[in-house]
Amino acid sequence: MRFVGKRLMLFVAALIGLSVLVFVMLRVLPGDVAAVIAGTNATPERIASLRAELGLDKPLVAQYGDWILGLVHGDLGVSAIGGKSVAQQVAARAGVTFPLIVLSLLIALAIGLPLGCAAVLTRNHHLRGLFHGIAIVAGAVPALWGGLLLILLFSRGSGLLGLLPAQGFPDDGWSAPMRAFASLILPALTTGITAGASIMRYTRAAVGDMASSQAVDMAMACGMTRRQAVLRVALRLATPQLVSVAGLTFAQMVTGVMVVENLFALPGLGAMLVTDVGNRDLVAVQSELFLLAAFFLLLGLVVDMTHRALDPRLKASGVVSGKVNA
C-alpha cells in the first residue's frame, strides 16, 4: 500500500505539472483564435468582443483556474471554432483511435512474441540470420511507406487483391461492426508490423538471456526439453520485461497512429488534433494534449504496478529497504 500511495502521489503531481506546461506552452504560440474566428476583414472591436466572449481577456491565472475546474468536473470546454463540446468530440474520435491502437498491439504481439521465441529456440545459424534480418527490415520501414505498400496490395479499387477498404470509416461508426473492423485492418497492420519487429527484438534478447540462466538449466535437469524449458521457464521469467515493453509500445502507438490516421483518412484523435492546432483552437488543443499526456502517465503507472506484481524480487527488495530504513 505504501508503494501504491507513493506512485499515486507522484501521478497526481505529474498531472499538475503537465497541466501547467500544456497551458503555458500553448499561450506562447503566435496567433489569436479570436482573429481566426472573426476573419481577415474583422475590426479590432469585433476581435476584442470575441476575446471577451471566449474569456481570453482574463488574466492567465484566471484562465488556467477555469480550465482546471472544468477538468475536475469532467468539462473539457467548448470548441471555439465549431462550438461543440470537446468531451463529445474526443469521445467520438477515441472510438476510432483506441480500437486501432489495441488491434495494432495485438498484431504486434502476435508477430513479435512467437518470432522472438523461435529465434531463441532455433539452432540453425541461417534461420537466426533470417529472423535477425526480418526484425531489422520490418523495424526500419517507415509507417507511411508501409501503409502505401499495403494499400497497393490489398485495398479495394486500386490494390492488386482488392480485399479491404483503404479510406475512411463508416458514418454510423461501430453500429456496423464488420465494416468498422474492416476499415481498421490495413491501418493496424501498418502500425503493428513495425511495432512487432521491435517486440521481436526485445523478446529475443530477454528470453535469450533467461535461456542461459541457471533456472533453465535446472528445469532441463528435472526432465524438460530445451524447448519446454525456454517456453515454460525462460518466457515466464522474462514476462515482467515484456510487459514493460508492451506498455511502452502501446504508449508510442498513441502518437504513431496519427500519421496512419491521416494516410487512411480515419476520423481519429490525430486528425482532430492536427485540425485544431491549425485552427489555433486553444480550448480544444489544451484539453486534447492534456488527455493524451495523462494517458501516457496512467499507462506508465499501470505498467509499473504490473511489473512489481509480476516480479517478486521487487517486493522483496522493497521489504529489505524498508527494514534498513527503519
Short mmCIF file of C-alpha atoms in Angstrom, two decimals:
data_model
loop_
_atom_site.label_atom_id
_atom_site.label_comp_id
_atom_site.label_asym_id
_atom_site.label_seq_id
_atom_site.Cartn_x
_atom_site.Cartn_y
_atom_site.Cartn_z
CA MET A 1 0.00 0.00 0.00
CA ARG A 2 2.91 2.35 0.71
CA PHE A 3 4.25 1.71 -2.80
CA VAL A 4 0.83 2.36 -4.37
CA GLY A 5 0.36 5.51 -2.33
CA LYS A 6 3.72 6.93 -3.40
CA ARG A 7 3.04 6.17 -7.04
CA LEU A 8 -0.40 7.79 -6.88
CA MET A 9 1.04 10.92 -5.25
CA LEU A 10 3.71 11.15 -7.95
CA PHE A 11 1.00 10.62 -10.59
CA VAL A 12 -1.10 13.50 -9.26
CA ALA A 13 1.96 15.77 -9.00
CA ALA A 14 2.93 14.90 -12.58
CA LEU A 15 -0.61 15.69 -13.77
CA ILE A 16 -0.48 19.12 -12.13
CA GLY A 17 2.92 19.90 -13.64
CA LEU A 18 1.72 18.61 -17.00
CA SER A 19 -1.36 20.85 -16.97
CA VAL A 20 0.78 23.92 -16.24
CA LEU A 21 3.23 23.01 -19.01
CA VAL A 22 0.50 22.46 -21.62
CA PHE A 23 -1.30 25.68 -20.69
CA VAL A 24 1.83 27.85 -20.78
CA MET A 25 3.30 26.36 -23.96
CA LEU A 26 0.09 26.91 -25.94
CA ARG A 27 -0.03 30.57 -24.84
CA VAL A 28 3.50 31.07 -26.15
CA LEU A 29 2.48 30.11 -29.69
CA PRO A 30 1.76 33.01 -32.07
CA GLY A 31 -1.74 33.73 -33.35
CA ASP A 32 -5.13 34.54 -31.88
CA VAL A 33 -8.17 32.27 -32.04
CA ALA A 34 -10.46 35.32 -31.88
CA ALA A 35 -8.82 36.73 -35.01
CA VAL A 36 -9.25 33.36 -36.75
CA ILE A 37 -12.96 33.22 -35.93
CA ALA A 38 -13.58 36.87 -36.83
CA GLY A 39 -11.91 36.59 -40.23
CA THR A 40 -9.34 38.65 -42.06
CA ASN A 41 -11.59 41.73 -42.51
CA ALA A 42 -12.76 41.94 -38.89
CA THR A 43 -12.44 45.19 -36.99
CA PRO A 44 -10.39 45.42 -33.78
CA GLU A 45 -13.64 45.97 -31.86
CA ARG A 46 -15.08 42.72 -33.20
CA ILE A 47 -11.90 40.81 -32.25
CA ALA A 48 -11.93 42.35 -28.76
CA SER A 49 -15.58 41.36 -28.35
CA LEU A 50 -14.82 37.79 -29.32
CA ARG A 51 -11.86 37.68 -26.92
CA ALA A 52 -14.14 38.77 -24.09
CA GLU A 53 -16.77 36.23 -25.13
CA LEU A 54 -14.21 33.42 -25.15
CA GLY A 55 -12.64 34.55 -21.88
CA LEU A 56 -9.28 35.28 -23.50
CA ASP A 57 -9.17 38.75 -21.98
CA LYS A 58 -8.91 37.34 -18.45
CA PRO A 59 -5.55 37.01 -16.69
CA LEU A 60 -3.71 33.78 -17.45
CA VAL A 61 -4.09 32.61 -13.86
CA ALA A 62 -7.87 33.00 -14.09
CA GLN A 63 -7.96 31.18 -17.44
CA TYR A 64 -5.90 28.32 -16.01
CA GLY A 65 -8.13 28.11 -12.94
CA ASP A 66 -11.30 27.96 -15.06
CA TRP A 67 -9.80 25.23 -17.23
CA ILE A 68 -8.66 23.09 -14.27
CA LEU A 69 -12.01 23.50 -12.53
CA GLY A 70 -13.72 22.28 -15.68
CA LEU A 71 -11.37 19.29 -15.94
CA VAL A 72 -12.12 18.29 -12.36
CA HIS A 73 -15.86 18.30 -13.17
CA GLY A 74 -15.35 16.45 -16.46
CA ASP A 75 -15.93 19.53 -18.59
CA LEU A 76 -13.27 19.86 -21.29
CA GLY A 77 -14.74 23.08 -22.61
CA VAL A 78 -16.40 24.05 -25.86
CA SER A 79 -14.53 24.32 -29.15
CA ALA A 80 -14.03 27.97 -30.05
CA ILE A 81 -14.22 27.20 -33.77
CA GLY A 82 -17.07 24.70 -34.07
CA GLY A 83 -18.93 25.49 -30.87
CA LYS A 84 -19.17 21.77 -30.00
CA SER A 85 -18.34 20.08 -26.72
CA VAL A 86 -14.69 18.98 -26.69
CA ALA A 87 -15.55 15.99 -24.49
CA GLN A 88 -18.08 14.69 -27.02
CA GLN A 89 -15.66 15.16 -29.90
CA VAL A 90 -12.85 13.40 -28.04
CA ALA A 91 -15.15 10.51 -27.11
CA ALA A 92 -16.27 10.10 -30.73
CA ARG A 93 -12.71 10.23 -32.09
CA ALA A 94 -11.38 7.91 -29.36
CA GLY A 95 -13.83 5.28 -30.63
CA VAL A 96 -11.65 5.12 -33.74
CA THR A 97 -8.16 5.71 -32.34
CA PHE A 98 -8.11 3.35 -29.36
CA PRO A 99 -9.60 0.31 -31.16
CA LEU A 100 -6.96 0.93 -33.83
CA ILE A 101 -4.20 1.01 -31.19
CA VAL A 102 -5.48 -2.13 -29.45
CA LEU A 103 -5.73 -4.02 -32.75
CA SER A 104 -2.23 -2.82 -33.71
CA LEU A 105 -0.81 -4.00 -30.38
CA LEU A 106 -2.45 -7.44 -30.76
CA ILE A 107 -0.91 -7.76 -34.23
CA ALA A 108 2.47 -6.66 -32.88
CA LEU A 109 2.33 -9.22 -30.06
CA ALA A 110 1.16 -11.96 -32.44
CA ILE A 111 4.21 -11.23 -34.61
CA GLY A 112 6.85 -10.36 -32.04
CA LEU A 113 6.41 -13.00 -29.32
CA PRO A 114 6.37 -16.16 -31.49
CA LEU A 115 9.16 -15.00 -33.79
CA GLY A 116 11.28 -13.82 -30.84
CA CYS A 117 10.91 -17.17 -29.11
CA ALA A 118 11.59 -19.00 -32.39
CA ALA A 119 14.80 -17.02 -32.82
CA VAL A 120 15.94 -18.23 -29.40
CA LEU A 121 14.92 -21.86 -29.90
CA THR A 122 16.43 -22.40 -33.33
CA ARG A 123 19.96 -23.75 -33.57
CA ASN A 124 20.21 -23.12 -37.29
CA HIS A 125 22.51 -20.16 -37.96
CA HIS A 126 20.79 -19.41 -41.26
CA LEU A 127 17.36 -19.21 -39.58
CA ARG A 128 18.79 -16.98 -36.87
CA GLY A 129 20.18 -14.69 -39.54
CA LEU A 130 16.79 -14.70 -41.28
CA PHE A 131 14.98 -13.74 -38.05
CA HIS A 132 17.55 -11.03 -37.42
CA GLY A 133 17.08 -9.65 -40.93
CA ILE A 134 13.29 -9.67 -40.60
CA ALA A 135 13.50 -7.70 -37.35
CA ILE A 136 15.82 -5.09 -38.86
CA VAL A 137 13.95 -4.65 -42.15
CA ALA A 138 10.46 -4.60 -40.64
CA GLY A 139 11.52 -2.19 -37.91
CA ALA A 140 13.19 0.18 -40.38
CA VAL A 141 10.19 0.50 -42.73
CA PRO A 142 8.54 3.95 -42.30
CA ALA A 143 4.85 3.77 -41.44
CA LEU A 144 3.92 5.97 -44.39
CA TRP A 145 5.76 3.80 -46.92
CA GLY A 146 4.49 0.57 -45.37
CA GLY A 147 0.91 1.84 -45.42
CA LEU A 148 1.18 2.82 -49.09
CA LEU A 149 2.54 -0.63 -49.90
CA LEU A 150 -0.36 -2.32 -48.12
CA ILE A 151 -2.81 -0.09 -49.98
CA LEU A 152 -1.27 -1.07 -53.32
CA LEU A 153 -1.52 -4.75 -52.41
CA PHE A 154 -4.82 -5.15 -50.55
CA SER A 155 -7.05 -2.08 -51.00
CA ARG A 156 -10.27 -2.13 -52.92
CA GLY A 157 -10.23 -0.25 -56.18
CA SER A 158 -6.52 0.41 -56.61
CA GLY A 159 -4.98 -2.67 -54.95
CA LEU A 160 -3.90 -5.86 -56.61
CA LEU A 161 -6.09 -8.10 -54.45
CA GLY A 162 -8.88 -5.65 -53.61
CA LEU A 163 -9.80 -7.19 -50.27
CA LEU A 164 -10.05 -4.35 -47.75
CA PRO A 165 -11.14 -0.69 -47.65
CA ALA A 166 -8.28 1.78 -47.57
CA GLN A 167 -10.01 5.09 -46.89
CA GLY A 168 -12.44 6.42 -44.32
CA PHE A 169 -14.56 4.98 -41.52
CA PRO A 170 -18.31 4.14 -41.56
CA ASP A 171 -20.53 7.14 -40.83
CA ASP A 172 -22.58 5.09 -38.37
CA GLY A 173 -19.39 4.01 -36.58
CA TRP A 174 -19.44 0.77 -34.61
CA SER A 175 -23.15 0.22 -35.18
CA ALA A 176 -21.85 -1.55 -38.30
CA PRO A 177 -19.09 -3.56 -36.56
CA MET A 178 -17.91 -5.62 -39.53
CA ARG A 179 -17.42 -2.61 -41.80
CA ALA A 180 -15.79 -0.64 -38.97
CA PHE A 181 -13.42 -3.51 -38.16
CA ALA A 182 -12.54 -3.98 -41.84
CA SER A 183 -11.63 -0.30 -42.19
CA LEU A 184 -9.08 -0.66 -39.34
CA ILE A 185 -7.28 -3.78 -40.58
CA LEU A 186 -4.87 -2.11 -43.02
CA PRO A 187 -4.01 0.78 -40.64
CA ALA A 188 -3.49 -1.71 -37.80
CA LEU A 189 -1.21 -3.84 -39.97
CA THR A 190 0.78 -0.74 -40.91
CA THR A 191 1.48 0.09 -37.28
CA GLY A 192 1.53 -3.46 -35.92
CA ILE A 193 4.19 -4.85 -38.26
CA THR A 194 6.71 -2.16 -37.33
CA ALA A 195 5.94 -2.48 -33.61
CA GLY A 196 6.04 -6.27 -33.89
CA ALA A 197 9.63 -6.09 -35.14
CA SER A 198 10.61 -4.14 -32.02
CA ILE A 199 8.82 -6.59 -29.73
CA MET A 200 10.53 -9.44 -31.58
CA ARG A 201 13.97 -7.97 -30.83
CA TYR A 202 13.11 -7.38 -27.15
CA THR A 203 11.65 -10.89 -26.82
CA ARG A 204 14.71 -12.49 -28.38
CA ALA A 205 17.03 -10.56 -26.06
CA ALA A 206 15.02 -11.10 -22.87
CA VAL A 207 14.19 -14.76 -23.43
CA GLY A 208 17.73 -15.41 -24.72
CA ASP A 209 19.22 -14.08 -21.51
CA MET A 210 16.90 -16.23 -19.41
CA ALA A 211 17.57 -19.28 -21.59
CA SER A 212 21.19 -19.26 -20.46
CA SER A 213 20.32 -18.88 -16.79
CA GLN A 214 20.55 -21.48 -14.04
CA ALA A 215 16.75 -21.70 -13.83
CA VAL A 216 16.54 -23.14 -17.34
CA ASP A 217 19.45 -25.50 -16.63
CA MET A 218 17.66 -26.72 -13.52
CA ALA A 219 14.42 -27.21 -15.45
CA MET A 220 16.26 -29.27 -18.07
CA ALA A 221 17.91 -31.29 -15.29
CA CYS A 222 14.43 -32.08 -13.97
CA GLY A 223 13.46 -33.67 -17.27
CA MET A 224 12.26 -30.82 -19.50
CA THR A 225 13.47 -30.48 -23.05
CA ARG A 226 15.19 -27.26 -24.03
CA ARG A 227 12.07 -26.12 -25.87
CA GLN A 228 9.85 -26.78 -22.86
CA ALA A 229 12.30 -25.07 -20.50
CA VAL A 230 12.52 -21.97 -22.70
CA LEU A 231 8.77 -21.64 -23.21
CA ARG A 232 7.69 -22.54 -19.67
CA VAL A 233 10.51 -21.11 -17.56
CA ALA A 234 12.54 -18.57 -19.53
CA LEU A 235 9.48 -16.90 -21.10
CA ARG A 236 7.76 -16.69 -17.73
CA LEU A 237 10.83 -15.13 -16.12
CA ALA A 238 11.07 -12.61 -18.96
CA THR A 239 7.36 -11.69 -18.70
CA PRO A 240 7.88 -8.59 -16.49
CA GLN A 241 10.29 -7.11 -19.03
CA LEU A 242 7.95 -7.93 -21.90
CA VAL A 243 5.02 -6.33 -20.07
CA SER A 244 7.03 -3.12 -19.78
CA VAL A 245 7.91 -3.28 -23.48
CA ALA A 246 4.27 -3.87 -24.43
CA GLY A 247 3.16 -0.94 -22.29
CA LEU A 248 5.73 1.41 -23.82
CA THR A 249 4.79 0.18 -27.30
CA PHE A 250 1.13 0.88 -26.59
CA ALA A 251 2.01 4.40 -25.45
CA GLN A 252 4.14 5.06 -28.53
CA MET A 253 1.29 3.94 -30.75
CA VAL A 254 -0.89 6.77 -29.42
CA THR A 255 1.28 9.24 -31.30
CA GLY A 256 2.37 6.81 -34.03
CA VAL A 257 -1.15 6.24 -35.33
CA MET A 258 -1.56 9.95 -36.13
CA VAL A 259 0.36 9.53 -39.38
CA VAL A 260 -1.56 6.36 -40.18
CA GLU A 261 -4.91 8.03 -39.50
CA ASN A 262 -4.11 10.80 -41.97
CA LEU A 263 -2.94 8.27 -44.57
CA PHE A 264 -6.11 6.18 -44.33
CA ALA A 265 -8.44 9.19 -43.77
CA LEU A 266 -9.64 7.95 -40.38
CA PRO A 267 -11.53 10.43 -38.15
CA GLY A 268 -9.40 9.77 -35.08
CA LEU A 269 -7.76 11.85 -32.37
CA GLY A 270 -4.70 12.51 -34.54
CA ALA A 271 -6.70 14.16 -37.32
CA MET A 272 -8.69 16.13 -34.74
CA LEU A 273 -5.55 17.40 -33.00
CA VAL A 274 -3.89 18.45 -36.27
CA THR A 275 -7.03 20.32 -37.36
CA ASP A 276 -7.45 22.11 -34.03
CA VAL A 277 -3.78 23.13 -33.92
CA GLY A 278 -4.09 24.57 -37.42
CA ASN A 279 -7.21 26.50 -36.39
CA ARG A 280 -5.49 27.78 -33.22
CA ASP A 281 -8.36 26.42 -31.11
CA LEU A 282 -6.67 26.70 -27.71
CA VAL A 283 -9.60 25.38 -25.70
CA ALA A 284 -9.75 22.15 -27.68
CA VAL A 285 -6.00 21.68 -28.15
CA GLN A 286 -5.06 22.12 -24.50
CA SER A 287 -7.66 19.57 -23.37
CA GLU A 288 -6.67 17.09 -26.08
CA LEU A 289 -2.96 17.37 -25.33
CA PHE A 290 -3.58 17.07 -21.60
CA LEU A 291 -5.71 13.93 -22.04
CA LEU A 292 -3.13 12.29 -24.31
CA ALA A 293 -0.26 13.11 -21.95
CA ALA A 294 -2.32 11.99 -18.93
CA PHE A 295 -2.94 8.70 -20.71
CA PHE A 296 0.84 8.27 -21.10
CA LEU A 297 1.30 8.83 -17.37
CA LEU A 298 -1.56 6.49 -16.46
CA LEU A 299 -0.18 3.77 -18.68
CA GLY A 300 3.24 4.16 -17.07
CA LEU A 301 1.63 3.84 -13.63
CA VAL A 302 -0.22 0.67 -14.65
CA VAL A 303 2.92 -0.86 -16.16
CA ASP A 304 4.93 -0.01 -13.04
CA MET A 305 2.41 -1.67 -10.73
CA THR A 306 2.02 -4.68 -13.03
CA HIS A 307 5.78 -5.10 -13.22
CA ARG A 308 6.02 -5.07 -9.43
CA ALA A 309 3.16 -7.57 -9.12
CA LEU A 310 4.76 -9.98 -11.62
CA ASP A 311 8.30 -9.76 -10.24
CA PRO A 312 8.51 -10.92 -6.59
CA ARG A 313 12.12 -9.68 -6.39
CA LEU A 314 10.87 -6.07 -6.43
CA LYS A 315 8.58 -6.77 -3.47
CA ALA A 316 11.42 -8.45 -1.60
CA SER A 317 13.76 -5.54 -2.28
CA GLY A 318 11.10 -3.14 -1.02
CA VAL A 319 10.75 -5.08 2.21
CA VAL A 320 14.51 -5.19 2.72
CA SER A 321 14.93 -1.47 2.05
CA GLY A 322 12.08 -0.71 4.43
CA LYS A 323 13.78 -2.67 7.22
CA VAL A 324 17.10 -0.95 6.52
CA ASN A 325 15.47 2.49 6.64
CA ALA A 326 13.70 1.60 9.86
#
